[in-house]
JSON list of C-alpha atoms in Angstrom, two decimals:
[
{"chain": "A", "resi": 245, "resn": "MET", "atom": "CA", "xyz": [-27.20, -14.64, 15.10]},
{"chain": "A", "resi": 246, "resn": "ALA", "atom": "CA", "xyz": [-26.17, -16.76, 12.21]},
{"chain": "A", "resi": 247, "resn": "GLU", "atom": "CA", "xyz": [-24.31, -19.93, 13.14]},
{"chain": "A", "resi": 248, "resn": "ASP", "atom": "CA", "xyz": [-21.77, -19.25, 10.21]},
{"chain": "A", "resi": 249, "resn": "LYS", "atom": "CA", "xyz": [-19.25, -17.12, 11.90]},
{"chain": "A", "resi": 250, "resn": "GLU", "atom": "CA", "xyz": [-17.52, -16.60, 8.74]},
{"chain": "A", "resi": 251, "resn": "GLN", "atom": "CA", "xyz": [-20.21, -14.40, 7.32]},
{"chain": "A", "resi": 252, "resn": "TYR", "atom": "CA", "xyz": [-19.29, -11.56, 9.61]},
{"chain": "A", "resi": 253, "resn": "LYS", "atom": "CA", "xyz": [-17.82, -8.83, 8.56]},
{"chain": "A", "resi": 254, "resn": "LYS", "atom": "CA", "xyz": [-14.65, -8.00, 10.66]},
{"chain": "A", "resi": 255, "resn": "LEU", "atom": "CA", "xyz": [-13.40, -4.53, 11.22]},
{"chain": "A", "resi": 256, "resn": "ILE", "atom": "CA", "xyz": [-10.80, -2.81, 13.79]},
{"chain": "A", "resi": 257, "resn": "CYS", "atom": "CA", "xyz": [-12.21, 0.30, 15.03]},
{"chain": "A", "resi": 258, "resn": "PHE", "atom": "CA", "xyz": [-9.85, 2.98, 16.63]},
{"chain": "A", "resi": 259, "resn": "PHE", "atom": "CA", "xyz": [-10.53, 4.62, 20.05]},
{"chain": "A", "resi": 260, "resn": "ASN", "atom": "CA", "xyz": [-7.77, 7.27, 21.32]},
{"chain": "A", "resi": 261, "resn": "ASP", "atom": "CA", "xyz": [-5.50, 5.34, 18.68]},
{"chain": "A", "resi": 262, "resn": "ARG", "atom": "CA", "xyz": [-6.17, 2.10, 20.08]},
{"chain": "A", "resi": 263, "resn": "GLU", "atom": "CA", "xyz": [-7.65, -1.04, 18.16]},
{"chain": "A", "resi": 264, "resn": "VAL", "atom": "CA", "xyz": [-11.26, -2.09, 19.12]},
{"chain": "A", "resi": 265, "resn": "ARG", "atom": "CA", "xyz": [-12.23, -5.39, 17.38]},
{"chain": "A", "resi": 266, "resn": "ALA", "atom": "CA", "xyz": [-15.71, -5.50, 15.94]},
{"chain": "A", "resi": 267, "resn": "VAL", "atom": "CA", "xyz": [-18.06, -7.65, 13.69]},
{"chain": "A", "resi": 268, "resn": "TRP", "atom": "CA", "xyz": [-21.16, -7.02, 11.97]},
{"chain": "A", "resi": 269, "resn": "ASP", "atom": "CA", "xyz": [-24.15, -8.89, 12.52]},
{"chain": "A", "resi": 270, "resn": "ASP", "atom": "CA", "xyz": [-26.28, -9.32, 9.46]},
{"chain": "A", "resi": 271, "resn": "THR", "atom": "CA", "xyz": [-29.25, -10.94, 11.10]},
{"chain": "A", "resi": 272, "resn": "HIS", "atom": "CA", "xyz": [-29.61, -7.83, 13.61]},
{"chain": "A", "resi": 273, "resn": "ASN", "atom": "CA", "xyz": [-28.17, -5.22, 11.34]},
{"chain": "A", "resi": 274, "resn": "LYS", "atom": "CA", "xyz": [-25.61, -4.16, 13.97]},
{"chain": "A", "resi": 275, "resn": "TRP", "atom": "CA", "xyz": [-22.04, -4.01, 14.94]},
{"chain": "A", "resi": 276, "resn": "TRP", "atom": "CA", "xyz": [-20.62, -5.89, 17.86]},
{"chain": "A", "resi": 277, "resn": "PHE", "atom": "CA", "xyz": [-17.40, -4.50, 19.69]},
{"chain": "A", "resi": 278, "resn": "SER", "atom": "CA", "xyz": [-15.03, -6.41, 22.06]},
{"chain": "A", "resi": 279, "resn": "VAL", "atom": "CA", "xyz": [-15.59, -5.35, 25.63]},
{"chain": "A", "resi": 280, "resn": "LEU", "atom": "CA", "xyz": [-11.75, -6.00, 26.73]},
{"chain": "A", "resi": 281, "resn": "ASP", "atom": "CA", "xyz": [-10.61, -3.92, 23.72]},
{"chain": "A", "resi": 282, "resn": "ILE", "atom": "CA", "xyz": [-13.05, -1.00, 24.87]},
{"chain": "A", "resi": 283, "resn": "ILE", "atom": "CA", "xyz": [-11.81, -1.36, 28.33]},
{"chain": "A", "resi": 284, "resn": "ALA", "atom": "CA", "xyz": [-8.12, -1.42, 27.40]},
{"chain": "A", "resi": 285, "resn": "ALA", "atom": "CA", "xyz": [-8.46, 1.56, 25.23]},
{"chain": "A", "resi": 286, "resn": "ILE", "atom": "CA", "xyz": [-10.30, 3.57, 27.92]},
{"chain": "A", "resi": 287, "resn": "ASN", "atom": "CA", "xyz": [-7.53, 2.69, 30.48]},
{"chain": "A", "resi": 288, "resn": "GLU", "atom": "CA", "xyz": [-4.87, 2.81, 28.24]},
{"chain": "A", "resi": 289, "resn": "GLN", "atom": "CA", "xyz": [-3.76, -0.73, 29.27]},
{"chain": "A", "resi": 290, "resn": "ASP", "atom": "CA", "xyz": [-1.35, -2.76, 26.89]},
{"chain": "A", "resi": 291, "resn": "ASP", "atom": "CA", "xyz": [-1.42, -5.90, 28.91]},
{"chain": "A", "resi": 292, "resn": "TYR", "atom": "CA", "xyz": [-4.49, -8.28, 27.97]},
{"chain": "A", "resi": 293, "resn": "GLN", "atom": "CA", "xyz": [-4.44, -10.21, 31.40]},
{"chain": "A", "resi": 294, "resn": "LYS", "atom": "CA", "xyz": [-4.27, -7.01, 33.37]},
{"chain": "A", "resi": 295, "resn": "THR", "atom": "CA", "xyz": [-7.49, -5.87, 31.29]},
{"chain": "A", "resi": 296, "resn": "ARG", "atom": "CA", "xyz": [-9.21, -8.97, 31.95]},
{"chain": "A", "resi": 297, "resn": "ASN", "atom": "CA", "xyz": [-8.25, -8.76, 35.85]},
{"chain": "A", "resi": 298, "resn": "TYR", "atom": "CA", "xyz": [-9.40, -5.29, 36.05]},
{"chain": "A", "resi": 299, "resn": "LEU", "atom": "CA", "xyz": [-12.77, -6.31, 34.47]},
{"chain": "A", "resi": 300, "resn": "LYS", "atom": "CA", "xyz": [-13.19, -9.33, 36.77]},
{"chain": "A", "resi": 301, "resn": "THR", "atom": "CA", "xyz": [-12.37, -7.31, 40.06]},
{"chain": "A", "resi": 302, "resn": "LYS", "atom": "CA", "xyz": [-14.57, -4.56, 38.96]},
{"chain": "A", "resi": 303, "resn": "LEU", "atom": "CA", "xyz": [-17.78, -6.86, 38.06]},
{"chain": "A", "resi": 304, "resn": "LYS", "atom": "CA", "xyz": [-17.11, -8.91, 41.40]},
{"chain": "A", "resi": 305, "resn": "LYS", "atom": "CA", "xyz": [-16.82, -5.60, 43.49]},
{"chain": "A", "resi": 306, "resn": "GLU", "atom": "CA", "xyz": [-20.28, -4.35, 41.93]},
{"chain": "A", "resi": 307, "resn": "ASN", "atom": "CA", "xyz": [-21.79, -7.66, 42.27]},
{"chain": "A", "resi": 308, "resn": "ASN", "atom": "CA", "xyz": [-22.46, -7.44, 38.57]},
{"chain": "A", "resi": 309, "resn": "GLU", "atom": "CA", "xyz": [-22.53, -10.17, 35.81]},
{"chain": "A", "resi": 310, "resn": "LEU", "atom": "CA", "xyz": [-21.16, -9.15, 32.44]},
{"chain": "A", "resi": 311, "resn": "VAL", "atom": "CA", "xyz": [-23.07, -12.36, 30.77]},
{"chain": "A", "resi": 312, "resn": "SER", "atom": "CA", "xyz": [-26.32, -10.68, 31.02]},
{"chain": "A", "resi": 313, "resn": "VAL", "atom": "CA", "xyz": [-25.53, -7.65, 28.71]},
{"chain": "A", "resi": 314, "resn": "THR", "atom": "CA", "xyz": [-22.88, -9.32, 26.46]},
{"chain": "A", "resi": 315, "resn": "ASN", "atom": "CA", "xyz": [-22.86, -11.71, 23.39]},
{"chain": "A", "resi": 316, "resn": "GLN", "atom": "CA", "xyz": [-20.02, -14.00, 22.73]},
{"chain": "A", "resi": 317, "resn": "LEU", "atom": "CA", "xyz": [-18.48, -14.00, 19.19]},
{"chain": "A", "resi": 318, "resn": "LYS", "atom": "CA", "xyz": [-15.40, -15.42, 17.84]},
{"chain": "A", "resi": 319, "resn": "LEU", "atom": "CA", "xyz": [-13.07, -12.55, 17.00]},
{"chain": "A", "resi": 320, "resn": "GLN", "atom": "CA", "xyz": [-9.31, -12.77, 16.07]},
{"chain": "A", "resi": 321, "resn": "ALA", "atom": "CA", "xyz": [-6.96, -12.81, 19.07]},
{"chain": "A", "resi": 322, "resn": "PRO", "atom": "CA", "xyz": [-3.58, -10.96, 19.17]},
{"chain": "A", "resi": 323, "resn": "ASP", "atom": "CA", "xyz": [-2.04, -14.71, 18.49]},
{"chain": "A", "resi": 324, "resn": "GLY", "atom": "CA", "xyz": [-4.15, -14.93, 15.24]},
{"chain": "A", "resi": 325, "resn": "GLU", "atom": "CA", "xyz": [-6.44, -17.50, 16.26]},
{"chain": "A", "resi": 326, "resn": "GLN", "atom": "CA", "xyz": [-10.27, -17.07, 16.55]},
{"chain": "A", "resi": 327, "resn": "ARG", "atom": "CA", "xyz": [-11.57, -16.88, 19.98]},
{"chain": "A", "resi": 328, "resn": "LEU", "atom": "CA", "xyz": [-14.93, -16.44, 21.84]},
{"chain": "A", "resi": 329, "resn": "THR", "atom": "CA", "xyz": [-14.76, -12.72, 23.10]},
{"chain": "A", "resi": 330, "resn": "ASP", "atom": "CA", "xyz": [-17.39, -10.82, 25.05]},
{"chain": "A", "resi": 331, "resn": "THR", "atom": "CA", "xyz": [-18.87, -8.23, 22.71]},
{"chain": "A", "resi": 332, "resn": "PHE", "atom": "CA", "xyz": [-21.28, -5.25, 23.34]},
{"chain": "A", "resi": 333, "resn": "ASP", "atom": "CA", "xyz": [-23.54, -3.84, 20.76]},
{"chain": "A", "resi": 334, "resn": "ALA", "atom": "CA", "xyz": [-23.58, 0.04, 20.39]},
{"chain": "A", "resi": 335, "resn": "GLU", "atom": "CA", "xyz": [-26.10, 0.45, 23.18]},
{"chain": "A", "resi": 336, "resn": "GLY", "atom": "CA", "xyz": [-24.09, -1.70, 25.66]},
{"chain": "A", "resi": 337, "resn": "VAL", "atom": "CA", "xyz": [-21.08, 0.32, 24.75]},
{"chain": "A", "resi": 338, "resn": "THR", "atom": "CA", "xyz": [-23.03, 3.63, 25.99]}
]
Protein backbone atom coordinates (compact mmCIF):
# COMPACT_ATOMS: atom_id res chain seq x y z
CA MET A 1 0.00 0.00 0.00
CA ALA A 2 1.06 3.53 -0.50
CA GLU A 3 3.11 4.98 2.32
CA ASP A 4 1.18 8.25 2.29
CA LYS A 5 -1.68 7.38 4.64
CA GLU A 6 -3.37 10.71 3.93
CA GLN A 7 -4.27 9.45 0.43
CA TYR A 8 -6.76 6.99 1.87
CA LYS A 9 -10.39 7.90 1.67
CA LYS A 10 -11.89 7.52 5.12
CA LEU A 11 -15.37 6.21 5.72
CA ILE A 12 -17.56 5.24 8.61
CA CYS A 13 -19.83 2.36 7.65
CA PHE A 14 -22.74 1.25 9.77
CA PHE A 15 -23.63 -2.27 10.79
CA ASN A 16 -26.70 -2.67 13.00
CA ASP A 17 -26.51 1.10 13.62
CA ARG A 18 -22.90 0.74 14.83
CA GLU A 19 -19.91 2.55 13.36
CA VAL A 20 -17.28 0.55 11.48
CA ARG A 21 -14.27 2.57 10.36
CA ALA A 22 -12.91 1.88 6.88
CA VAL A 23 -10.30 3.23 4.49
CA TRP A 24 -9.97 2.95 0.73
CA ASP A 25 -6.70 1.60 -0.69
CA ASP A 26 -6.17 3.14 -4.15
CA THR A 27 -3.23 0.83 -4.86
CA HIS A 28 -5.27 -2.37 -4.51
CA ASN A 29 -8.71 -0.88 -5.22
CA LYS A 30 -10.36 -2.19 -2.09
CA TRP A 31 -11.74 -1.18 1.30
CA TRP A 32 -10.13 -2.13 4.62
CA PHE A 33 -12.41 -2.35 7.70
CA SER A 34 -11.50 -2.11 11.40
CA VAL A 35 -11.45 -5.59 12.98
CA LEU A 36 -12.35 -4.30 16.45
CA ASP A 37 -15.23 -2.21 15.11
CA ILE A 38 -16.70 -5.27 13.37
CA ILE A 39 -16.39 -7.39 16.52
CA ALA A 40 -17.91 -4.62 18.66
CA ALA A 41 -20.84 -4.29 16.24
CA ILE A 42 -21.51 -8.03 16.12
CA ASN A 43 -21.27 -8.44 19.91
CA GLU A 44 -23.07 -5.13 20.57
CA GLN A 45 -20.14 -4.09 22.77
CA ASP A 46 -19.53 -0.42 23.57
CA ASP A 47 -16.30 -0.82 25.54
CA TYR A 48 -13.15 -0.80 23.36
CA GLN A 49 -11.04 -2.60 25.99
CA LYS A 50 -13.63 -5.36 26.49
CA THR A 51 -13.80 -5.86 22.72
CA ARG A 52 -10.00 -6.04 22.53
CA ASN A 53 -9.84 -8.54 25.43
CA TYR A 54 -12.59 -10.65 23.82
CA LEU A 55 -10.59 -10.86 20.60
CA LYS A 56 -7.32 -11.72 22.38
CA THR A 57 -8.99 -14.44 24.46
CA LYS A 58 -10.76 -15.95 21.47
CA LEU A 59 -7.62 -16.02 19.33
CA LYS A 60 -5.54 -17.50 22.13
CA LYS A 61 -8.16 -20.18 22.80
CA GLU A 62 -8.17 -21.13 19.10
CA ASN A 63 -4.35 -20.98 18.77
CA ASN A 64 -4.86 -18.43 16.03
CA GLU A 65 -2.97 -15.31 15.00
CA LEU A 66 -4.80 -12.28 13.69
CA VAL A 67 -1.63 -10.90 12.12
CA SER A 68 -1.69 -13.37 9.25
CA VAL A 69 -5.00 -12.16 7.83
CA THR A 70 -4.98 -8.47 8.69
CA ASN A 71 -3.24 -5.34 7.61
CA GLN A 72 -2.42 -2.48 10.00
CA LEU A 73 -3.53 0.96 8.84
CA LYS A 74 -3.90 4.26 10.65
CA LEU A 75 -7.52 5.02 11.48
CA GLN A 76 -8.91 7.79 13.62
CA ALA A 77 -9.46 6.55 17.18
CA PRO A 78 -12.36 7.75 19.36
CA ASP A 79 -9.99 10.25 21.00
CA GLY A 80 -9.30 11.82 17.58
CA GLU A 81 -5.74 10.47 17.26
CA GLN A 82 -4.59 8.45 14.24
CA ARG A 83 -3.59 4.97 15.48
CA LEU A 84 -2.50 1.75 13.80
CA THR A 85 -5.51 -0.55 13.67
CA ASP A 86 -5.89 -4.15 12.50
CA THR A 87 -8.05 -4.19 9.38
CA PHE A 88 -9.67 -6.80 7.15
CA ASP A 89 -10.46 -6.43 3.49
CA ALA A 90 -13.91 -7.57 2.31
CA GLU A 91 -12.71 -11.18 1.93
CA GLY A 92 -11.40 -11.20 5.52
CA VAL A 93 -14.69 -9.91 6.84
CA THR A 94 -16.68 -12.75 5.33
